[in-house]
PDB file of C-alpha atoms in Angstrom:
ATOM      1  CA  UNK A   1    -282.423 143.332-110.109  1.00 74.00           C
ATOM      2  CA  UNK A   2    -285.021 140.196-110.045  1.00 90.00           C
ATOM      3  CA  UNK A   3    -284.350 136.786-109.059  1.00 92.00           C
ATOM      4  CA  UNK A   4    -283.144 134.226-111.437  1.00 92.00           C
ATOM      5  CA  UNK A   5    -284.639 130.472-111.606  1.00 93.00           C
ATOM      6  CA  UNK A   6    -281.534 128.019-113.076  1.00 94.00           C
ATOM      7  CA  UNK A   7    -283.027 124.289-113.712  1.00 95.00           C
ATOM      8  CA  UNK A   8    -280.258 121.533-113.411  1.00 95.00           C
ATOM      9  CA  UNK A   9    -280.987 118.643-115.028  1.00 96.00           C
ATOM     10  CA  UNK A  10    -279.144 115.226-114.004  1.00 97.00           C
ATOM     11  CA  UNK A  11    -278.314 112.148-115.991  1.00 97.00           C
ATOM     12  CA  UNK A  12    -276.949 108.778-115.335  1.00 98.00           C
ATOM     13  CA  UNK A  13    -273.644 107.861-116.425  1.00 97.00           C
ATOM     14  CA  UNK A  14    -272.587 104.161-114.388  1.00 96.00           C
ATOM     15  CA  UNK A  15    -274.358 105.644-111.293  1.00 96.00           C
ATOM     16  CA  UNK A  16    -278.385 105.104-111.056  1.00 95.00           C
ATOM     17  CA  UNK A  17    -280.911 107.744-110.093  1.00 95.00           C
ATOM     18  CA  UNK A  18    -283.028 107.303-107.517  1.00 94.00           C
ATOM     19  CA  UNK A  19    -280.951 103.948-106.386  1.00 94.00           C
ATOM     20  CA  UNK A  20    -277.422 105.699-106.509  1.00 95.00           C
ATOM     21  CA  UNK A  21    -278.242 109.430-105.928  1.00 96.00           C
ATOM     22  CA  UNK A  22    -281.841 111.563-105.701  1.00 96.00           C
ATOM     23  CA  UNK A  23    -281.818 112.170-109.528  1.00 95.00           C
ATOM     24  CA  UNK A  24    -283.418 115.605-110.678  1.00 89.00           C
ATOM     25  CA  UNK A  25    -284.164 118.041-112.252  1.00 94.00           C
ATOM     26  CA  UNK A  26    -283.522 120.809-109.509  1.00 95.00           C
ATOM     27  CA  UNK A  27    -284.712 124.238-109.310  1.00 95.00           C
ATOM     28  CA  UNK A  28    -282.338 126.394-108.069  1.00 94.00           C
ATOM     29  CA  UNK A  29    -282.815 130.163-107.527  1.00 94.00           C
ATOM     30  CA  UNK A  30    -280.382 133.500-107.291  1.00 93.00           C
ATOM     31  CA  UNK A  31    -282.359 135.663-104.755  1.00 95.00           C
ATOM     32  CA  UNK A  32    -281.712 139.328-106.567  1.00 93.00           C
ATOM     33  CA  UNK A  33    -277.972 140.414-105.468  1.00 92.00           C
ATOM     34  CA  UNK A  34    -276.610 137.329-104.678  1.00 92.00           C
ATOM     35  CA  UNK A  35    -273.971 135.567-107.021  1.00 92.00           C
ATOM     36  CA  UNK A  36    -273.368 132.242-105.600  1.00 92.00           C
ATOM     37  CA  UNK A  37    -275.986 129.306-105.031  1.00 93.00           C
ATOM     38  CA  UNK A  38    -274.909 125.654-102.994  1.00 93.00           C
ATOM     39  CA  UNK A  39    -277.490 122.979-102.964  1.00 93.00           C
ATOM     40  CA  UNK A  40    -276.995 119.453-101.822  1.00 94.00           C
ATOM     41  CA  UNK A  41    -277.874 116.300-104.240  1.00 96.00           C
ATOM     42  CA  UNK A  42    -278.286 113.274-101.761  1.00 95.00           C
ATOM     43  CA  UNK A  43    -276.657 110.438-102.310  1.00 95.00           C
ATOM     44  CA  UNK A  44    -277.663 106.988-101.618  1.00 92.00           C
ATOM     45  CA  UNK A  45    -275.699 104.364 -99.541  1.00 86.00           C
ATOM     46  CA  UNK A  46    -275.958 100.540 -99.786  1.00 84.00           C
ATOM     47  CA  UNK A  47    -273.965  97.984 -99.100  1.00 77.00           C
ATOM     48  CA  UNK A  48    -273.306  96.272-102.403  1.00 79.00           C
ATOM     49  CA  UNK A  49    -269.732  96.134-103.553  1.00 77.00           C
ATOM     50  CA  UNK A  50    -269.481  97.918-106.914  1.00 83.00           C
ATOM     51  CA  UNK A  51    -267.160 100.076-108.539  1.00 88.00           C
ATOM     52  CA  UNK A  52    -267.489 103.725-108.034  1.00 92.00           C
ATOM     53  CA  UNK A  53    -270.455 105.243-110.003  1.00 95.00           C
ATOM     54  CA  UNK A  54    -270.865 108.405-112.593  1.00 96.00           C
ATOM     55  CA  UNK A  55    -273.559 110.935-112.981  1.00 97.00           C
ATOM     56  CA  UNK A  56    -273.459 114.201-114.784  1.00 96.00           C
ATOM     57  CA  UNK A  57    -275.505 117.690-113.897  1.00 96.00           C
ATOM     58  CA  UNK A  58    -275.790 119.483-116.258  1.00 95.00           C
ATOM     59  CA  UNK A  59    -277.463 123.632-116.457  1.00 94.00           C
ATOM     60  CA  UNK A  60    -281.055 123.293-118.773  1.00 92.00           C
ATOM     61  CA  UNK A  61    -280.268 126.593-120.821  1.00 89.00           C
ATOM     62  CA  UNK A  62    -283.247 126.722-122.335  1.00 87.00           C
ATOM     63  CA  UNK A  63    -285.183 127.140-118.829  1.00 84.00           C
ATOM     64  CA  UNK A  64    -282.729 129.964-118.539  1.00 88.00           C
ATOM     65  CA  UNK A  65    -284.290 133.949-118.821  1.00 87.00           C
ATOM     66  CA  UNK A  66    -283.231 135.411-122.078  1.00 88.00           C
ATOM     67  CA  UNK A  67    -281.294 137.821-120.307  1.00 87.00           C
ATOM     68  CA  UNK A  68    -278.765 134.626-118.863  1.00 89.00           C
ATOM     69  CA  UNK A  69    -276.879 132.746-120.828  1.00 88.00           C
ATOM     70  CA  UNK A  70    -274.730 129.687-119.360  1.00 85.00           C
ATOM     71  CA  UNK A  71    -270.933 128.964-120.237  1.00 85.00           C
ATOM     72  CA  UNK A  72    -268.688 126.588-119.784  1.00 84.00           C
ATOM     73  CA  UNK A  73    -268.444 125.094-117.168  1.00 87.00           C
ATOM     74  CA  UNK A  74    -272.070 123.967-118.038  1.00 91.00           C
ATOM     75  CA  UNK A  75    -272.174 120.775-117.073  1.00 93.00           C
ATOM     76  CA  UNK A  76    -270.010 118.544-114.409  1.00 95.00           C
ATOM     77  CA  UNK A  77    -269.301 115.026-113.647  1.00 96.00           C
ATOM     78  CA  UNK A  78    -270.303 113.461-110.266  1.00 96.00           C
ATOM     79  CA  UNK A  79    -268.068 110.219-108.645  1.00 96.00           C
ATOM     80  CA  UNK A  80    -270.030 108.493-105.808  1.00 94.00           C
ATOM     81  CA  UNK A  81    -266.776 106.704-103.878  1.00 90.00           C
ATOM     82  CA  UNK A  82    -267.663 103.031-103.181  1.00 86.00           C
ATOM     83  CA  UNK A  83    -266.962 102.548 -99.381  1.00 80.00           C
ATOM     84  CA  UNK A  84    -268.682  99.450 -98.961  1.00 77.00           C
ATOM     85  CA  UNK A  85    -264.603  96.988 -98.502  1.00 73.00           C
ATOM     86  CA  UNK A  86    -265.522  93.676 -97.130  1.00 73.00           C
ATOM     87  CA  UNK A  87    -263.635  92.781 -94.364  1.00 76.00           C
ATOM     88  CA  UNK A  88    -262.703  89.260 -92.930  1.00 80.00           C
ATOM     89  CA  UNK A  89    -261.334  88.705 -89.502  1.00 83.00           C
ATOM     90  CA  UNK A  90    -261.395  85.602 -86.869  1.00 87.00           C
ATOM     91  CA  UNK A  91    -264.153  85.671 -84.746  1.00 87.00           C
ATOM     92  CA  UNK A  92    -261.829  85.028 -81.568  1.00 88.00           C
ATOM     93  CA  UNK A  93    -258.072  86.253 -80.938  1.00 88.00           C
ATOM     94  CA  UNK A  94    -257.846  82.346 -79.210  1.00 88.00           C
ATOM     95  CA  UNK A  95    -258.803  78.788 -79.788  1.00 88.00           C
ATOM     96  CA  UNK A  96    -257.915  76.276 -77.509  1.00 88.00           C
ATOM     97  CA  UNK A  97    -258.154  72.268 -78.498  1.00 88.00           C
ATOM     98  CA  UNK A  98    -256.983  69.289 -76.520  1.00 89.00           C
ATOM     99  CA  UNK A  99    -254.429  67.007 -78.617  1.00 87.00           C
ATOM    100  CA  UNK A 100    -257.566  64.044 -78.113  1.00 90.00           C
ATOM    101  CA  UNK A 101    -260.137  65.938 -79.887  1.00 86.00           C
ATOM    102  CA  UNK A 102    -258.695  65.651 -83.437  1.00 84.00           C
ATOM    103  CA  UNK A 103    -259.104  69.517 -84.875  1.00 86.00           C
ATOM    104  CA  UNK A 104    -260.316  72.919 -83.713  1.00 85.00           C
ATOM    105  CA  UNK A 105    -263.274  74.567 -85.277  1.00 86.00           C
ATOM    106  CA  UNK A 106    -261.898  78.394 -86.393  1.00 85.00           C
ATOM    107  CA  UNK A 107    -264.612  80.486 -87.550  1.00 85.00           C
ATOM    108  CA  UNK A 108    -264.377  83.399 -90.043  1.00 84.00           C
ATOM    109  CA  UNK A 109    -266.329  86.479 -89.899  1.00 83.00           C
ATOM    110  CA  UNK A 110    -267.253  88.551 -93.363  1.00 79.00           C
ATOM    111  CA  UNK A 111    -268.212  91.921 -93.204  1.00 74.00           C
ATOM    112  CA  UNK A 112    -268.770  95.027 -94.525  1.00 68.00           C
ATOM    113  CA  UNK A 113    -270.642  95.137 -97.857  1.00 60.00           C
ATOM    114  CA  UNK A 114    -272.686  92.579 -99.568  1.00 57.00           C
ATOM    115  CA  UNK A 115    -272.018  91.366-103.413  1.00 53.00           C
ATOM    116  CA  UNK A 116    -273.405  88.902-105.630  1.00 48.00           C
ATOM    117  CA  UNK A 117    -270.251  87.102-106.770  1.00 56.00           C
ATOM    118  CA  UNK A 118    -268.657  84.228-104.565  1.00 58.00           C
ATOM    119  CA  UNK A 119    -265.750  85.438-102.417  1.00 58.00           C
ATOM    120  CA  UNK A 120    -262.973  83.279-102.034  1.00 61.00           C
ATOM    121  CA  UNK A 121    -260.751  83.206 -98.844  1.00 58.00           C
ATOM    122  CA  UNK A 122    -257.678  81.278 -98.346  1.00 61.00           C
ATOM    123  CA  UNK A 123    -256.117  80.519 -95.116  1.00 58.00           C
ATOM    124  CA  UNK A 124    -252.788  79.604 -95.460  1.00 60.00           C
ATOM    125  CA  UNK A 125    -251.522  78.181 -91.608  1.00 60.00           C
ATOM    126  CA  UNK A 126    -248.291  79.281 -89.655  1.00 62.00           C
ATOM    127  CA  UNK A 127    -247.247  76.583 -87.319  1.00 58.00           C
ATOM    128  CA  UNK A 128    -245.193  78.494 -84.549  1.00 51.00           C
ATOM    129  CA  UNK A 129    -244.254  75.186 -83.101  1.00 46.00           C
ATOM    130  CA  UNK A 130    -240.754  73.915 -84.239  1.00 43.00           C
ATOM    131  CA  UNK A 131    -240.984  70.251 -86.431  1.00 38.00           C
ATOM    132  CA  UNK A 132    -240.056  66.956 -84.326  1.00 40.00           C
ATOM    133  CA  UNK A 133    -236.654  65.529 -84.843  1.00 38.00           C
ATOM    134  CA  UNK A 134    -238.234  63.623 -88.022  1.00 42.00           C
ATOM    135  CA  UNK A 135    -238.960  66.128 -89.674  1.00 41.00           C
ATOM    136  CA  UNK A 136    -241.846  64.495 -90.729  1.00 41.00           C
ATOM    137  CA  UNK A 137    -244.059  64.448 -87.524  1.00 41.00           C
ATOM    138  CA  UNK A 138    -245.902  67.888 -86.799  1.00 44.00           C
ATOM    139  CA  UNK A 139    -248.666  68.704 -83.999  1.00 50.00           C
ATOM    140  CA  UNK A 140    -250.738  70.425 -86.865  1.00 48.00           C
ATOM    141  CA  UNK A 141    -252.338  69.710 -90.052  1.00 49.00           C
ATOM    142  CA  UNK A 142    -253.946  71.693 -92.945  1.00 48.00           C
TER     143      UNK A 142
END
């Protein structure tokens, strides 16, 4: 029994090489007697909001030996899993204003991945405190 040398070629589908994922081709070898191979393709984080991204491996049979022939499975699709959420929180659990100083500054705090497109957050207000007899007359504005 010798060893076998399997080339595995990868393309992009949405996902980029290099950027996305360490692109090939990759030599893989069988030492003689063994039947099963793992190797690891690295994949690339960032922090850019974007769908989840496709590439495909696929086996080069014509690097194959003579004596090996592939079958099907040959090739497989890869899904990188976006996990770059944005999240948006209040940068304090309290604010604290005196009635004379007109309004409370309330910061908002965006994290987790970047993107290029505007984000939009809207704040709609709770007032906890019941309305004056009026009706009309209300320690809070929006």
């Amino acid at each position: 029994s010798t060893n076998i040398t399997v080339m595995i070629q990868s393309e992009d589908v949405t996902a980029t090489g290099k950027a996305d994922y360490a692109s090939g081709p990759y030599t893989i070898m069988f030492v003689a007697g063994i039947t099963e191979v793992s190797f690891d393709v690295s994949i690339k984080g960032d922090r850019v909001l974007e769908n989840n991204e496709i590439f495909r491996l696929s086996i080069l049979s014509d690097s194959l030996p003579s004596n090996v022939t592939s079958v099907i499975p040959s090739n497989v699709i890869v899904t990188i899993i976006d996990n770059d959420k944005l999240t948006v929180q209040f940068s304090q659990s309290t604010y604290t204003a005196s009635e004379s100083s007109g309004s409370v500054p309330v910061t908002l705090l965006l994290g987790g991945g970047t993107s290029a497109s505007d984000i939009t957050v809207t704040v709609t207000p709770s007032d906890q405190s019941p309305l004056s007899a009026e009706g009309n007359n209300s320690d809070f504005s929006s």
